[in-house]
Amino acid sequence: MASTLKEEKLYINLIRILGTLLLALSYFYEYTNQAAISLIGGFLVLLLYMVLIWAETTWWNEVKYYVVSMMIISIILVLHYVFDSPHTTLLWPLYFIILLMNRVYPRVSLIMGLITLSCIAWVNALSLSTILGLLGVMLVARSIKIRRDAHLLTTLHLKELDRAHQELEVAHKELQEATVHSIRYAALEERTRLSREIHDGLGHQLTSLIVQLQALQIMHVTEPEKASDSINQLLGIARQAMAEVRVAVKEWTNDEMGLGIVALKGLVSQTQGRSSVQFKFNQNSELSEWPIETSIVLYRVLQESLTNILRHSDADQAWIDIDEAGDRIQLTVTDNGRTEKGGAGHLGYGLNGIIKRCEEWGGSVSISSVEPHGFRVKVMLPVERIAIVEEKE
């Protein structure tokens, strides 16, 4: 953009220099052998032309354009009709300067162009065809100027749009990174909660197992039949402890592909900790390992759904159900609160955001009321993103 403006400024300065030289030569050729009054009048016209050509754009306004242009026309007409000066060719530069250089005030350009053309036709007794030809030149010049201005404006808009697009891309990237960090934090918090539960639950079970095994050593000698019954009880405790260990090992994987379900549970735990609503998370099937992008979509959808429950539903209970069948994940969020006026058809910014996010991923969203009261958001999402074009086909 800077190079374009620099080239345009250079082009205008070259036109100014060339115009100044041509005006000076025209003045020298026409007025040096004239009477003193014609010489002085022509010099005044030349000075006014210099003002018209070289004055900065910020100095001008419509009144100044009218005054300078009318002074040039008036002096030339007075010299011609009052002092019998035979030369009026200095009217012609005004006609072209107004057409080509006045880009800020198009109304001045049109009015003064017509006035100057009328004076030229009057003084030189031009034929109708010549007048029409000059009028055509004026219209063509204005058309070129308008197109050039429109092109420059379009170029500026395109550059602004490109800059805004780049800023949006950076913001989107930062948002994605922030979401990944949120998922990792939620997963870490959920793992911490699991560690605490395992410490309390598994530790208690193992302590009980050790105590009963010690008792079994004594009982095996004194009461063999009772010892046999205790073995079955100890096996039950051991199997329960092993089940908890397996759950922990499965959810503690360091692979980012496994962050999804852990992060969702962590988000529910975080929300539970800062509200009075009772949330229940149900995993209804075995889940595969999701790509981090899919986890981001599900995390954002659940986050917005929980936020809506806290802000608008007045619910005291909510259920989050997730299951996976084939290559599709279904996430359902249900509450027992009140339904907003307008029912499920009245969607706010957050719910519309959920719909848009899921559709961009190739999924679908179902929003409905729950009888006798409550609200349900059901999301169906592919494990891997499906292009919208492919889905339509």
mmCIF file of C-alpha atoms in Angstrom, residues 4-343:
data_model
loop_
_atom_site.group_PDB
_atom_site.id
_atom_site.type_symbol
_atom_site.label_atom_id
_atom_site.label_comp_id
_atom_site.label_asym_id
_atom_site.label_seq_id
_atom_site.Cartn_x
_atom_site.Cartn_y
_atom_site.Cartn_z
ATOM 1 C CA THR A 4 1.242 2.469 -4.340
ATOM 2 C CA LEU A 5 0.794 5.807 -2.554
ATOM 3 C CA LYS A 6 4.415 6.703 -3.255
ATOM 4 C CA GLU A 7 4.002 5.971 -6.967
ATOM 5 C CA GLU A 8 0.799 8.009 -7.075
ATOM 6 C CA LYS A 9 2.486 10.992 -5.405
ATOM 7 C CA LEU A 10 5.401 10.794 -7.855
ATOM 8 C CA TYR A 11 2.958 10.666 -10.771
ATOM 9 C CA ILE A 12 1.094 13.767 -9.514
ATOM 10 C CA ASN A 13 4.331 15.701 -8.998
ATOM 11 C CA LEU A 14 5.470 14.899 -12.542
ATOM 12 C CA ILE A 15 2.148 16.182 -13.891
ATOM 13 C CA ARG A 16 2.526 19.342 -11.811
ATOM 14 C CA ILE A 17 6.034 20.009 -13.121
ATOM 15 C CA LEU A 18 5.004 19.374 -16.716
ATOM 16 C CA GLY A 19 1.905 21.563 -16.318
ATOM 17 C CA THR A 20 3.977 24.398 -14.813
ATOM 18 C CA LEU A 21 6.446 24.315 -17.722
ATOM 19 C CA LEU A 22 3.686 24.306 -20.328
ATOM 20 C CA LEU A 23 1.863 27.206 -18.629
ATOM 21 C CA ALA A 24 5.087 29.220 -18.385
ATOM 22 C CA LEU A 25 5.831 28.627 -22.084
ATOM 23 C CA SER A 26 2.269 29.567 -23.059
ATOM 24 C CA TYR A 27 2.474 32.775 -21.023
ATOM 25 C CA PHE A 28 5.859 33.692 -22.502
ATOM 26 C CA TYR A 29 4.646 33.015 -26.046
ATOM 27 C CA GLU A 30 1.337 34.933 -25.769
ATOM 28 C CA TYR A 31 1.893 37.835 -23.389
ATOM 29 C CA THR A 32 5.534 39.015 -23.601
ATOM 30 C CA ASN A 33 4.812 41.195 -26.641
ATOM 31 C CA GLN A 34 1.509 42.514 -25.317
ATOM 32 C CA ALA A 35 0.683 45.731 -23.513
ATOM 33 C CA ALA A 36 1.641 46.146 -19.877
ATOM 34 C CA ILE A 37 -1.888 45.492 -18.620
ATOM 35 C CA SER A 38 -2.036 42.230 -20.584
ATOM 36 C CA LEU A 39 1.414 41.255 -19.319
ATOM 37 C CA ILE A 40 0.422 41.888 -15.705
ATOM 38 C CA GLY A 41 -2.966 40.185 -16.110
ATOM 39 C CA GLY A 42 -1.389 37.156 -17.743
ATOM 40 C CA PHE A 43 1.178 36.952 -14.922
ATOM 41 C CA LEU A 44 -1.643 37.025 -12.344
ATOM 42 C CA VAL A 45 -3.326 34.184 -14.216
ATOM 43 C CA LEU A 46 -0.039 32.274 -14.188
ATOM 44 C CA LEU A 47 0.307 32.772 -10.403
ATOM 45 C CA LEU A 48 -3.269 31.582 -9.836
ATOM 46 C CA TYR A 49 -2.493 28.492 -11.869
ATOM 47 C CA MET A 50 0.554 27.831 -9.666
ATOM 48 C CA VAL A 51 -1.711 28.033 -6.598
ATOM 49 C CA LEU A 52 -4.194 25.698 -8.246
ATOM 50 C CA ILE A 53 -1.488 23.175 -9.132
ATOM 51 C CA TRP A 54 0.885 23.287 -6.163
ATOM 52 C CA ALA A 55 -1.211 24.145 -3.089
ATOM 53 C CA GLU A 56 -1.538 21.228 -0.641
ATOM 54 C CA THR A 57 -4.810 19.295 -0.607
ATOM 55 C CA THR A 58 -5.364 20.091 3.070
ATOM 56 C CA TRP A 59 -5.452 23.813 2.266
ATOM 57 C CA TRP A 60 -8.317 23.552 -0.186
ATOM 58 C CA ASN A 61 -12.056 23.701 0.279
ATOM 59 C CA GLU A 62 -14.930 24.207 -2.154
ATOM 60 C CA VAL A 63 -15.018 28.001 -1.736
ATOM 61 C CA LYS A 64 -11.283 28.346 -2.500
ATOM 62 C CA TYR A 65 -11.654 26.202 -5.630
ATOM 63 C CA TYR A 66 -14.521 28.361 -6.833
ATOM 64 C CA VAL A 67 -12.701 31.633 -6.044
ATOM 65 C CA VAL A 68 -9.390 30.711 -7.713
ATOM 66 C CA SER A 69 -11.094 29.237 -10.802
ATOM 67 C CA MET A 70 -13.467 32.189 -11.224
ATOM 68 C CA MET A 71 -10.579 34.665 -10.823
ATOM 69 C CA ILE A 72 -8.687 32.936 -13.656
ATOM 70 C CA ILE A 73 -11.770 33.016 -15.911
ATOM 71 C CA SER A 74 -12.608 36.628 -14.998
ATOM 72 C CA ILE A 75 -9.084 37.991 -15.635
ATOM 73 C CA ILE A 76 -8.834 36.282 -19.031
ATOM 74 C CA LEU A 77 -12.299 37.490 -20.108
ATOM 75 C CA VAL A 78 -11.560 41.069 -18.932
ATOM 76 C CA LEU A 79 -8.254 41.094 -20.814
ATOM 77 C CA HIS A 80 -9.975 39.787 -23.917
ATOM 78 C CA TYR A 81 -13.116 41.940 -23.985
ATOM 79 C CA VAL A 82 -12.000 45.092 -22.152
ATOM 80 C CA PHE A 83 -8.326 45.420 -23.111
ATOM 81 C CA ASP A 84 -8.576 43.653 -26.489
ATOM 82 C CA SER A 85 -6.090 40.895 -25.672
ATOM 83 C CA PRO A 86 -6.294 38.448 -28.578
ATOM 84 C CA HIS A 87 -5.104 35.425 -26.584
ATOM 85 C CA THR A 88 -7.455 33.288 -24.474
ATOM 86 C CA THR A 89 -5.698 29.938 -24.663
ATOM 87 C CA LEU A 90 -4.953 30.026 -20.896
ATOM 88 C CA LEU A 91 -8.601 29.050 -20.406
ATOM 89 C CA TRP A 92 -7.876 25.574 -21.756
ATOM 90 C CA PRO A 93 -5.472 24.475 -18.983
ATOM 91 C CA LEU A 94 -8.118 25.358 -16.390
ATOM 92 C CA TYR A 95 -10.553 23.006 -18.097
ATOM 93 C CA PHE A 96 -8.166 20.049 -17.958
ATOM 94 C CA ILE A 97 -6.708 20.841 -14.511
ATOM 95 C CA ILE A 98 -10.172 20.891 -12.958
ATOM 96 C CA LEU A 99 -11.032 17.590 -14.631
ATOM 97 C CA LEU A 100 -7.837 15.768 -13.706
ATOM 98 C CA MET A 101 -6.725 17.203 -10.368
ATOM 99 C CA ASN A 102 -9.836 17.960 -8.334
ATOM 100 C CA ARG A 103 -10.532 14.515 -6.845
ATOM 101 C CA VAL A 104 -11.667 15.689 -3.413
ATOM 102 C CA TYR A 105 -14.544 17.932 -4.558
ATOM 103 C CA PRO A 106 -16.329 16.304 -7.523
ATOM 104 C CA ARG A 107 -19.170 18.873 -7.444
ATOM 105 C CA VAL A 108 -16.652 21.692 -7.984
ATOM 106 C CA SER A 109 -15.097 19.721 -10.823
ATOM 107 C CA LEU A 110 -18.425 19.315 -12.597
ATOM 108 C CA ILE A 111 -19.694 22.890 -12.127
ATOM 109 C CA MET A 112 -16.409 24.656 -12.932
ATOM 110 C CA GLY A 113 -15.779 22.294 -15.824
ATOM 111 C CA LEU A 114 -19.113 23.267 -17.409
ATOM 112 C CA ILE A 115 -18.503 26.990 -16.732
ATOM 113 C CA THR A 116 -15.015 26.839 -18.258
ATOM 114 C CA LEU A 117 -16.291 24.882 -21.266
ATOM 115 C CA SER A 118 -19.053 27.457 -21.782
ATOM 116 C CA CYS A 119 -16.525 30.328 -21.681
ATOM 117 C CA ILE A 120 -14.214 28.560 -24.149
ATOM 118 C CA ALA A 121 -17.121 27.939 -26.518
ATOM 119 C CA TRP A 122 -18.289 31.534 -26.185
ATOM 120 C CA VAL A 123 -14.887 33.171 -26.712
ATOM 121 C CA ASN A 124 -13.786 30.917 -29.561
ATOM 122 C CA ALA A 125 -17.229 30.563 -31.158
ATOM 123 C CA LEU A 126 -16.872 26.782 -31.214
ATOM 124 C CA SER A 127 -19.188 24.654 -33.287
ATOM 125 C CA LEU A 128 -21.750 22.369 -31.697
ATOM 126 C CA SER A 129 -19.756 19.243 -32.585
ATOM 127 C CA THR A 130 -16.626 20.657 -30.942
ATOM 128 C CA ILE A 131 -18.552 21.563 -27.791
ATOM 129 C CA LEU A 132 -20.048 18.074 -27.652
ATOM 130 C CA GLY A 133 -16.586 16.598 -28.154
ATOM 131 C CA LEU A 134 -15.167 18.640 -25.250
ATOM 132 C CA LEU A 135 -18.160 17.707 -23.115
ATOM 133 C CA GLY A 136 -17.471 14.061 -23.934
ATOM 134 C CA VAL A 137 -13.842 14.527 -22.882
ATOM 135 C CA MET A 138 -15.040 15.930 -19.553
ATOM 136 C CA LEU A 139 -17.392 13.017 -18.976
ATOM 137 C CA VAL A 140 -14.710 10.477 -19.915
ATOM 138 C CA ALA A 141 -12.234 12.154 -17.561
ATOM 139 C CA ARG A 142 -14.764 12.061 -14.725
ATOM 140 C CA SER A 143 -15.548 8.431 -15.488
ATOM 141 C CA ILE A 144 -11.844 7.531 -15.378
ATOM 142 C CA LYS A 145 -11.432 9.404 -12.121
ATOM 143 C CA ILE A 146 -14.449 7.702 -10.558
ATOM 144 C CA ARG A 147 -13.186 4.281 -11.635
ATOM 145 C CA ARG A 148 -9.723 5.036 -10.318
ATOM 146 C CA ASP A 149 -11.117 6.197 -6.992
ATOM 147 C CA ALA A 150 -13.309 3.096 -6.814
ATOM 148 C CA HIS A 151 -10.291 0.894 -7.574
ATOM 149 C CA LEU A 152 -8.241 2.558 -4.835
ATOM 150 C CA LEU A 153 -11.133 2.219 -2.389
ATOM 151 C CA THR A 154 -11.562 -1.447 -3.287
ATOM 152 C CA THR A 155 -7.828 -2.035 -2.840
ATOM 153 C CA LEU A 156 -7.951 -0.417 0.593
ATOM 154 C CA HIS A 157 -10.965 -2.530 1.599
ATOM 155 C CA LEU A 158 -9.266 -5.717 0.411
ATOM 156 C CA LYS A 159 -6.146 -4.903 2.397
ATOM 157 C CA GLU A 160 -8.260 -4.158 5.489
ATOM 158 C CA LEU A 161 -10.150 -7.436 5.037
ATOM 159 C CA ASP A 162 -6.882 -9.330 4.611
ATOM 160 C CA ARG A 163 -5.479 -7.746 7.767
ATOM 161 C CA ALA A 164 -8.683 -8.550 9.688
ATOM 162 C CA HIS A 165 -8.555 -12.127 8.368
ATOM 163 C CA GLN A 166 -4.983 -12.545 9.565
ATOM 164 C CA GLU A 167 -5.915 -11.163 12.996
ATOM 165 C CA LEU A 168 -8.853 -13.595 13.184
ATOM 166 C CA GLU A 169 -6.572 -16.494 12.256
ATOM 167 C CA VAL A 170 -4.153 -15.525 15.043
ATOM 168 C CA ALA A 171 -7.047 -15.167 17.517
ATOM 169 C CA HIS A 172 -8.455 -18.544 16.432
ATOM 170 C CA LYS A 173 -5.072 -20.189 16.906
ATOM 171 C CA GLU A 174 -4.714 -18.638 20.353
ATOM 172 C CA LEU A 175 -8.234 -19.791 21.269
ATOM 173 C CA GLN A 176 -7.443 -23.333 20.153
ATOM 174 C CA GLU A 177 -4.257 -23.334 22.232
ATOM 175 C CA ALA A 178 -6.167 -21.958 25.228
ATOM 176 C CA THR A 179 -8.762 -24.716 24.833
ATOM 177 C CA VAL A 180 -6.043 -27.388 24.748
ATOM 178 C CA HIS A 181 -4.589 -25.938 27.942
ATOM 179 C CA SER A 182 -8.065 -25.955 29.522
ATOM 180 C CA ILE A 183 -8.527 -29.597 28.545
ATOM 181 C CA ARG A 184 -5.151 -30.523 30.017
ATOM 182 C CA TYR A 185 -5.948 -28.632 33.206
ATOM 183 C CA ALA A 186 -9.353 -30.319 33.520
ATOM 184 C CA ALA A 187 -7.752 -33.716 32.877
ATOM 185 C CA LEU A 188 -5.087 -33.013 35.487
ATOM 186 C CA GLU A 189 -7.720 -32.004 38.005
ATOM 187 C CA GLU A 190 -9.739 -35.146 37.279
ATOM 188 C CA ARG A 191 -6.631 -37.309 37.695
ATOM 189 C CA THR A 192 -5.940 -35.587 41.003
ATOM 190 C CA ARG A 193 -9.483 -36.390 42.129
ATOM 191 C CA LEU A 194 -9.035 -40.013 41.019
ATOM 192 C CA SER A 195 -5.749 -40.209 42.914
ATOM 193 C CA ARG A 196 -7.480 -39.000 46.034
ATOM 194 C CA GLU A 197 -10.328 -41.488 45.604
ATOM 195 C CA ILE A 198 -7.915 -44.362 44.940
ATOM 196 C CA HIS A 199 -5.869 -43.387 47.964
ATOM 197 C CA ASP A 200 -8.950 -43.318 50.130
ATOM 198 C CA GLY A 201 -10.826 -46.260 48.567
ATOM 199 C CA LEU A 202 -8.079 -48.586 47.419
ATOM 200 C CA GLY A 203 -5.917 -47.801 50.419
ATOM 201 C CA HIS A 204 -8.783 -48.697 52.750
ATOM 202 C CA GLN A 205 -9.466 -51.920 50.846
ATOM 203 C CA LEU A 206 -5.812 -52.973 50.890
ATOM 204 C CA THR A 207 -5.576 -52.198 54.613
ATOM 205 C CA SER A 208 -8.659 -54.311 55.248
ATOM 206 C CA LEU A 209 -7.183 -57.067 53.060
ATOM 207 C CA ILE A 210 -3.899 -57.084 55.016
ATOM 208 C CA VAL A 211 -5.695 -57.197 58.360
ATOM 209 C CA GLN A 212 -7.929 -60.077 57.260
ATOM 210 C CA LEU A 213 -4.958 -61.967 55.771
ATOM 211 C CA GLN A 214 -3.173 -61.699 59.099
ATOM 212 C CA ALA A 215 -6.276 -63.012 60.834
ATOM 213 C CA LEU A 216 -6.486 -65.774 58.248
ATOM 214 C CA GLN A 217 -3.021 -67.016 59.201
ATOM 215 C CA ILE A 218 -4.259 -67.653 62.748
ATOM 216 C CA MET A 219 -7.711 -68.824 61.693
ATOM 217 C CA HIS A 220 -6.270 -71.355 59.213
ATOM 218 C CA VAL A 221 -4.826 -73.332 62.139
ATOM 219 C CA THR A 222 -7.599 -72.967 64.705
ATOM 220 C CA GLU A 223 -10.753 -72.690 62.543
ATOM 221 C CA PRO A 224 -10.150 -74.103 59.024
ATOM 222 C CA GLU A 225 -13.839 -73.985 57.969
ATOM 223 C CA LYS A 226 -14.244 -70.333 58.913
ATOM 224 C CA ALA A 227 -10.953 -69.610 57.150
ATOM 225 C CA SER A 228 -12.376 -70.991 53.896
ATOM 226 C CA ASP A 229 -15.304 -68.534 54.043
ATOM 227 C CA SER A 230 -12.931 -65.646 54.674
ATOM 228 C CA ILE A 231 -10.949 -66.500 51.524
ATOM 229 C CA ASN A 232 -13.993 -65.771 49.322
ATOM 230 C CA GLN A 233 -14.486 -62.428 51.066
ATOM 231 C CA LEU A 234 -10.840 -61.532 50.556
ATOM 232 C CA LEU A 235 -11.067 -62.415 46.867
ATOM 233 C CA GLY A 236 -13.997 -60.011 46.499
ATOM 234 C CA ILE A 237 -12.015 -57.195 48.081
ATOM 235 C CA ALA A 238 -9.020 -57.930 45.846
ATOM 236 C CA ARG A 239 -11.129 -57.969 42.668
ATOM 237 C CA GLN A 240 -12.750 -54.636 43.582
ATOM 238 C CA ALA A 241 -9.341 -53.090 44.214
ATOM 239 C CA MET A 242 -8.074 -54.429 40.858
ATOM 240 C CA ALA A 243 -11.077 -52.892 39.059
ATOM 241 C CA GLU A 244 -10.275 -49.473 40.531
ATOM 242 C CA VAL A 245 -6.638 -49.843 39.520
ATOM 243 C CA ARG A 246 -7.638 -50.661 35.916
ATOM 244 C CA VAL A 247 -9.893 -47.616 35.699
ATOM 245 C CA ALA A 248 -7.125 -45.403 37.012
ATOM 246 C CA VAL A 249 -4.495 -46.829 34.655
ATOM 247 C CA LYS A 250 -6.817 -46.430 31.667
ATOM 248 C CA GLU A 251 -7.633 -42.803 32.458
ATOM 249 C CA TRP A 252 -4.116 -41.807 33.475
ATOM 250 C CA THR A 253 -2.615 -42.381 30.048
ATOM 251 C CA ASN A 254 -0.243 -39.592 29.063
ATOM 252 C CA ASP A 255 -1.251 -39.771 25.408
ATOM 253 C CA GLU A 256 -3.224 -36.640 24.385
ATOM 254 C CA MET A 257 -5.649 -38.889 22.504
ATOM 255 C CA GLY A 258 -6.919 -40.021 25.894
ATOM 256 C CA LEU A 259 -7.498 -36.549 27.299
ATOM 257 C CA GLY A 260 -11.058 -36.295 25.953
ATOM 258 C CA ILE A 261 -13.203 -38.229 28.414
ATOM 259 C CA VAL A 262 -10.975 -37.310 31.367
ATOM 260 C CA ALA A 263 -11.248 -33.612 30.493
ATOM 261 C CA LEU A 264 -15.045 -33.854 30.229
ATOM 262 C CA LYS A 265 -15.248 -35.466 33.645
ATOM 263 C CA GLY A 266 -12.887 -32.841 35.013
ATOM 264 C CA LEU A 267 -15.040 -30.040 33.575
ATOM 265 C CA VAL A 268 -18.124 -31.500 35.240
ATOM 266 C CA SER A 269 -16.229 -31.772 38.543
ATOM 267 C CA GLN A 270 -15.084 -28.136 38.270
ATOM 268 C CA THR A 271 -18.636 -26.959 37.552
ATOM 269 C CA GLN A 272 -20.000 -29.067 40.420
ATOM 270 C CA GLY A 273 -17.523 -27.452 42.786
ATOM 271 C CA ARG A 274 -18.768 -23.910 42.130
ATOM 272 C CA SER A 275 -22.540 -24.507 41.987
ATOM 273 C CA SER A 276 -25.382 -26.074 43.928
ATOM 274 C CA VAL A 277 -26.563 -28.129 40.949
ATOM 275 C CA GLN A 278 -26.014 -31.869 41.297
ATOM 276 C CA PHE A 279 -24.319 -33.194 38.144
ATOM 277 C CA LYS A 280 -24.171 -36.856 37.253
ATOM 278 C CA PHE A 281 -21.779 -38.075 34.539
ATOM 279 C CA ASN A 282 -22.680 -41.361 32.830
ATOM 280 C CA GLN A 283 -20.383 -43.183 30.421
ATOM 281 C CA ASN A 284 -22.713 -45.657 28.718
ATOM 282 C CA SER A 285 -20.281 -47.505 26.421
ATOM 283 C CA GLU A 286 -16.645 -48.168 25.694
ATOM 284 C CA LEU A 287 -14.982 -45.131 24.136
ATOM 285 C CA SER A 288 -12.230 -45.022 21.561
ATOM 286 C CA GLU A 289 -9.287 -42.624 21.637
ATOM 287 C CA TRP A 290 -10.384 -39.291 20.162
ATOM 288 C CA PRO A 291 -8.204 -36.841 18.232
ATOM 289 C CA ILE A 292 -7.440 -33.709 20.224
ATOM 290 C CA GLU A 293 -9.542 -31.621 17.771
ATOM 291 C CA THR A 294 -12.607 -33.775 18.479
ATOM 292 C CA SER A 295 -11.950 -33.455 22.208
ATOM 293 C CA ILE A 296 -11.872 -29.665 21.813
ATOM 294 C CA VAL A 297 -15.278 -29.615 20.116
ATOM 295 C CA LEU A 298 -16.862 -31.849 22.767
ATOM 296 C CA TYR A 299 -15.236 -29.868 25.567
ATOM 297 C CA ARG A 300 -16.556 -26.562 24.191
ATOM 298 C CA VAL A 301 -20.045 -27.997 23.638
ATOM 299 C CA LEU A 302 -20.219 -29.379 27.191
ATOM 300 C CA GLN A 303 -18.788 -26.158 28.611
ATOM 301 C CA GLU A 304 -21.459 -24.042 26.895
ATOM 302 C CA SER A 305 -24.223 -26.483 27.918
ATOM 303 C CA LEU A 306 -23.182 -26.403 31.586
ATOM 304 C CA THR A 307 -22.928 -22.602 31.464
ATOM 305 C CA ASN A 308 -26.497 -22.393 30.126
ATOM 306 C CA ILE A 309 -27.717 -24.621 32.941
ATOM 307 C CA LEU A 310 -26.061 -22.447 35.600
ATOM 308 C CA ARG A 311 -27.218 -19.153 34.085
ATOM 309 C CA HIS A 312 -30.699 -19.802 32.768
ATOM 310 C CA SER A 313 -32.273 -23.067 33.894
ATOM 311 C CA ASP A 314 -32.755 -22.753 37.685
ATOM 312 C CA ALA A 315 -32.158 -26.502 37.765
ATOM 313 C CA ASP A 316 -31.008 -28.462 40.796
ATOM 314 C CA GLN A 317 -30.035 -31.609 38.878
ATOM 315 C CA ALA A 318 -28.385 -32.325 35.541
ATOM 316 C CA TRP A 319 -27.262 -35.461 33.739
ATOM 317 C CA ILE A 320 -24.418 -35.821 31.252
ATOM 318 C CA ASP A 321 -24.535 -39.008 29.173
ATOM 319 C CA ILE A 322 -21.898 -39.992 26.661
ATOM 320 C CA ASP A 323 -21.619 -43.070 24.511
ATOM 321 C CA GLU A 324 -20.009 -44.083 21.254
ATOM 322 C CA ALA A 325 -21.365 -46.328 18.497
ATOM 323 C CA GLY A 326 -19.356 -46.979 15.351
ATOM 324 C CA ASP A 327 -17.617 -43.758 14.411
ATOM 325 C CA ARG A 328 -20.146 -41.474 16.147
ATOM 326 C CA ILE A 329 -20.068 -39.961 19.630
ATOM 327 C CA GLN A 330 -23.298 -38.939 21.319
ATOM 328 C CA LEU A 331 -23.218 -36.387 24.123
ATOM 329 C CA THR A 332 -26.495 -35.593 25.895
ATOM 330 C CA VAL A 333 -26.921 -32.916 28.556
ATOM 331 C CA THR A 334 -30.270 -32.855 30.385
ATOM 332 C CA ASP A 335 -31.486 -30.709 33.275
ATOM 333 C CA ASN A 336 -34.666 -30.483 35.314
ATOM 334 C CA GLY A 337 -34.896 -26.692 35.267
ATOM 335 C CA ARG A 338 -37.377 -24.361 33.634
ATOM 336 C CA THR A 339 -37.562 -23.855 29.866
ATOM 337 C CA GLU A 340 -37.017 -20.344 28.579
ATOM 338 C CA LYS A 341 -39.943 -18.470 27.050
ATOM 339 C CA GLY A 342 -40.186 -19.505 23.427
ATOM 340 C CA GLY A 343 -39.234 -23.087 24.236
#
